PDB file of C-alpha atoms in Angstrom:
ATOM      1  CA  MET A  15       0.222   0.288   0.308  1.00  0.00           C
ATOM      2  CA  VAL A  16       1.051   3.668  -0.685  1.00  0.00           C
ATOM      3  CA  ARG A  17       0.705   6.088   1.672  1.00  0.00           C
ATOM      4  CA  PRO A  18      -0.658   9.222   0.326  1.00  0.00           C
ATOM      5  CA  MET A  19       0.886  11.845  -2.581  1.00  0.00           C
ATOM      6  CA  GLU A  20       1.316  14.400   0.343  1.00  0.00           C
ATOM      7  CA  GLU A  21       3.487  12.186   2.982  1.00  0.00           C
ATOM      8  CA  ASN A  22       6.752  11.949   1.111  1.00  0.00           C
ATOM      9  CA  LEU A  23       9.982  10.859   1.742  1.00  0.00           C
ATOM     10  CA  GLN A  24      11.204  13.732   3.734  1.00  0.00           C
ATOM     11  CA  THR A  25       7.762  13.619   6.178  1.00  0.00           C
ATOM     12  CA  ARG A  26       8.574   9.733   6.399  1.00  0.00           C
ATOM     13  CA  LEU A  27      12.115  10.175   7.586  1.00  0.00           C
ATOM     14  CA  LEU A  28      11.092  13.512   9.794  1.00  0.00           C
ATOM     15  CA  GLN A  29       8.790  11.230  11.366  1.00  0.00           C
ATOM     16  CA  ALA A  30      10.786   7.969  12.004  1.00  0.00           C
ATOM     17  CA  ARG A  31      13.450  10.130  13.560  1.00  0.00           C
ATOM     18  CA  LYS A  32      10.884  11.951  15.803  1.00  0.00           C
ATOM     19  CA  GLU A  33       9.274   8.442  16.570  1.00  0.00           C
ATOM     20  CA  ALA A  34      12.642   6.477  17.281  1.00  0.00           C
ATOM     21  CA  GLY A  35      14.062   9.383  19.616  1.00  0.00           C
ATOM     22  CA  LYS A  36      16.935  10.078  17.284  1.00  0.00           C
ATOM     23  CA  THR A  37      18.644  13.351  16.166  1.00  0.00           C
ATOM     24  CA  GLN A  38      19.803  14.276  12.949  1.00  0.00           C
ATOM     25  CA  PRO A  39      23.318  14.087  13.984  1.00  0.00           C
ATOM     26  CA  GLN A  40      22.373  10.910  16.107  1.00  0.00           C
ATOM     27  CA  VAL A  41      21.164   9.562  12.318  1.00  0.00           C
ATOM     28  CA  ALA A  42      23.828  10.940  10.640  1.00  0.00           C
ATOM     29  CA  ASP A  43      27.031   9.995  12.393  1.00  0.00           C
ATOM     30  CA  HIS A  44      25.246   6.378  12.943  1.00  0.00           C
ATOM     31  CA  VAL A  45      25.196   5.770   9.314  1.00  0.00           C
ATOM     32  CA  GLY A  46      28.016   7.345   8.387  1.00  0.00           C
ATOM     33  CA  MET A  47      27.294  10.118   6.463  1.00  0.00           C
ATOM     34  CA  SER A  48      27.551  14.240   7.348  1.00  0.00           C
ATOM     35  CA  GLN A  49      24.967  15.538   9.232  1.00  0.00           C
ATOM     36  CA  PRO A  50      23.786  18.574   6.256  1.00  0.00           C
ATOM     37  CA  ALA A  51      23.716  16.107   4.086  1.00  0.00           C
ATOM     38  CA  TYR A  52      20.865  14.255   6.033  1.00  0.00           C
ATOM     39  CA  SER A  53      19.321  17.345   6.728  1.00  0.00           C
ATOM     40  CA  GLU A  54      19.425  17.533   2.969  1.00  0.00           C
ATOM     41  CA  LEU A  55      16.978  14.811   3.192  1.00  0.00           C
ATOM     42  CA  GLU A  56      15.164  15.809   5.346  1.00  0.00           C
ATOM     43  CA  ARG A  57      14.188  19.276   4.189  1.00  0.00           C
ATOM     44  CA  GLY A  58      13.644  17.901   1.007  1.00  0.00           C
ATOM     45  CA  LEU A  59      17.102  18.946  -0.948  1.00  0.00           C
ATOM     46  CA  SER A  60      18.323  16.082  -1.860  1.00  0.00           C
ATOM     47  CA  GLN A  61      16.137  12.706  -3.140  1.00  0.00           C
ATOM     48  CA  GLY A  62      17.856  10.163  -2.490  1.00  0.00           C
ATOM     49  CA  SER A  63      21.119   8.035  -0.547  1.00  0.00           C
ATOM     50  CA  GLN A  64      22.729   5.286  -1.317  1.00  0.00           C
ATOM     51  CA  HIS A  65      22.542   5.455   2.864  1.00  0.00           C
ATOM     52  CA  MET A  66      18.370   4.866   3.207  1.00  0.00           C
ATOM     53  CA  PRO A  67      18.426   0.942   3.495  1.00  0.00           C
ATOM     54  CA  GLN A  68      20.995   1.996   7.292  1.00  0.00           C
ATOM     55  CA  ILE A  69      18.906   4.822   8.075  1.00  0.00           C
ATOM     56  CA  ALA A  70      15.786   2.799   7.776  1.00  0.00           C
ATOM     57  CA  GLU A  71      17.160   0.096   9.718  1.00  0.00           C
ATOM     58  CA  TYR A  72      18.905   2.634  13.114  1.00  0.00           C
ATOM     59  CA  LEU A  73      15.062   4.077  13.041  1.00  0.00           C
ATOM     60  CA  GLY A  74      13.553   0.584  13.148  1.00  0.00           C
ATOM     61  CA  VAL A  75      11.229   1.267   9.804  1.00  0.00           C
ATOM     62  CA  ASN A  76      11.195  -0.634   6.287  1.00  0.00           C
ATOM     63  CA  ALA A  77      13.884   0.336   3.764  1.00  0.00           C
ATOM     64  CA  LEU A  78      10.243   0.926   1.256  1.00  0.00           C
ATOM     65  CA  TRP A  79       8.160   2.228   3.449  1.00  0.00           C
ATOM     66  CA  ILE A  80      11.051   5.279   3.711  1.00  0.00           C
ATOM     67  CA  ILE A  81      12.006   5.252   0.327  1.00  0.00           C
ATOM     68  CA  GLU A  82       8.763   4.695  -1.149  1.00  0.00           C
ATOM     69  CA  GLY A  83       5.894   4.803   1.381  1.00  0.00           C
ATOM     70  CA  LYS A  84       5.221   1.263   1.039  1.00  0.00           C
ATOM     71  CA  GLU A  85       3.702  -0.485   3.571  1.00  0.00           C
ATOM     72  CA  PRO A  86       4.424  -2.102   6.315  1.00  0.00           C
ATOM     73  CA  LYS A  87       5.426   1.126   8.501  1.00  0.00           C
ATOM     74  CA  HIS A  88       7.578  -1.431  10.816  1.00  0.00           C
ATOM     75  CA  PRO A  89       9.662  -4.715  10.286  1.00  0.00           C
ATOM     76  CA  SER A  90       7.300  -7.317  11.682  1.00  0.00           C
ATOM     77  CA  GLY A  91      10.046  -9.674  13.255  1.00  0.00           C
ATOM     78  CA  ARG A  92      11.598 -12.867  11.629  1.00  0.00           C
ATOM     79  CA  ILE A  93      10.236 -13.424   7.966  1.00  0.00           C
ATOM     80  CA  ASP A  94       8.820 -16.438   6.322  1.00  0.00           C
ATOM     81  CA  SER A  95       9.746 -17.951   3.400  1.00  0.00           C
ATOM     82  CA  ASP A  96       7.254 -16.808   1.160  1.00  0.00           C
ATOM     83  CA  SER A  97       6.756 -13.541   2.208  1.00  0.00           C
ATOM     84  CA  SER A  98      11.144 -12.916   2.396  1.00  0.00           C
ATOM     85  CA  GLU A  99      10.519 -13.682  -1.495  1.00  0.00           C
ATOM     86  CA  ALA A 100       8.397 -10.965  -1.399  1.00  0.00           C
ATOM     87  CA  THR A 101      10.137  -8.618   0.438  1.00  0.00           C
ATOM     88  CA  ASN A 102      13.215  -9.513  -1.507  1.00  0.00           C
ATOM     89  CA  ASN A 103      11.391  -8.660  -5.385  1.00  0.00           C
ATOM     90  CA  GLU A 104      10.680  -5.221  -3.578  1.00  0.00           C
ATOM     91  CA  MET A 105      13.698  -4.736  -2.572  1.00  0.00           C
ATOM     92  CA  LEU A 106      14.760  -5.510  -6.009  1.00  0.00           C
ATOM     93  CA  GLN A 107      11.878  -3.708  -7.879  1.00  0.00           C
ATOM     94  CA  MET A 108      13.231  -0.613  -5.536  1.00  0.00           C
ATOM     95  CA  LEU A 109      16.631  -0.754  -6.663  1.00  0.00           C
ATOM     96  CA  ALA A 110      15.890  -0.771 -10.335  1.00  0.00           C
ATOM     97  CA  GLY A 111      13.833   2.347  -9.795  1.00  0.00           C
ATOM     98  CA  LEU A 112      16.123   4.070  -8.311  1.00  0.00           C
ATOM     99  CA  SER A 113      19.613   3.778 -10.334  1.00  0.00           C
ATOM    100  CA  THR A 114      17.308   4.963 -12.930  1.00  0.00           C
ATOM    101  CA  ASP A 115      16.037   7.579 -10.452  1.00  0.00           C
ATOM    102  CA  SER A 116      16.896   9.260  -7.242  1.00  0.00           C
ATOM    103  CA  LEU A 117      20.359   7.556  -7.923  1.00  0.00           C
ATOM    104  CA  SER A 118      20.699   8.667 -11.130  1.00  0.00           C
ATOM    105  CA  ASP A 119      23.918  10.688 -10.185  1.00  0.00           C
ATOM    106  CA  LEU A 120      25.538   8.244  -8.307  1.00  0.00           C
ATOM    107  CA  SER A 121      28.931   6.185  -9.738  1.00  0.00           C
ATOM    108  CA  ASN A 122      28.429   2.587 -10.571  1.00  0.00           C
ATOM    109  CA  ASP A 123      30.846   2.068  -6.861  1.00  0.00           C
ATOM    110  CA  ASP A 124      27.890   4.207  -5.172  1.00  0.00           C
ATOM    111  CA  LEU A 125      24.828   2.112  -6.706  1.00  0.00           C
ATOM    112  CA  LEU A 126      26.747  -1.529  -6.052  1.00  0.00           C
ATOM    113  CA  THR A 127      27.081   0.346  -2.233  1.00  0.00           C
ATOM    114  CA  VAL A 128      23.652   1.027  -2.146  1.00  0.00           C
ATOM    115  CA  ALA A 129      22.573  -2.654  -3.165  1.00  0.00           C
ATOM    116  CA  ILE A 130      24.588  -4.270  -1.216  1.00  0.00           C
ATOM    117  CA  ASN A 131      23.627  -2.634   1.569  1.00  0.00           C
ATOM    118  CA  ALA A 132      19.726  -3.727   0.786  1.00  0.00           C
ATOM    119  CA  LEU A 133      20.867  -7.083   0.748  1.00  0.00           C
ATOM    120  CA  GLN A 134      22.058  -7.359   4.192  1.00  0.00           C
ATOM    121  CA  ALA A 135      19.548  -5.290   5.437  1.00  0.00           C
ATOM    122  CA  ILE A 136      16.997  -7.947   3.927  1.00  0.00           C
ATOM    123  CA  ARG A 137      19.420 -10.470   5.393  1.00  0.00           C
ATOM    124  CA  ASN A 138      19.276  -9.237   8.957  1.00  0.00           C
ATOM    125  CA  ARG A 139      15.671  -8.637   8.831  1.00  0.00           C
ATOM    126  CA  SER A 140      15.592 -12.855   7.911  1.00  0.00           C
ATOM    127  CA  ALA A 141      18.446 -13.794  10.109  1.00  0.00           C
TER     128      ALA A 141
END
């Protein structure tokens, strides 16, 4: 399920960060980005980052919810094999879209980093 259009990446990031009780510097430091770069995400000045899967994991929300607004918002713990396959497919579809849309300015190395981080997040959630 996709959230209404008025809820975008920046509002989802802000909402998730506030609900997690974290500050911008805490999030930025945890994922290895600068606080000004993170702030640009929350202010809508940047439409994506290679760090999105780590940000979502740190804030306790699903990466697909942060990036695209797709439910469920929160991970549901252990994932069974059928739902894990669906989650993997959704994540791969998301990565395909990001590589041509919001991450089009990233180098191939940065895109590979995004893919690796996303796959690690999938693996961590299904463990």
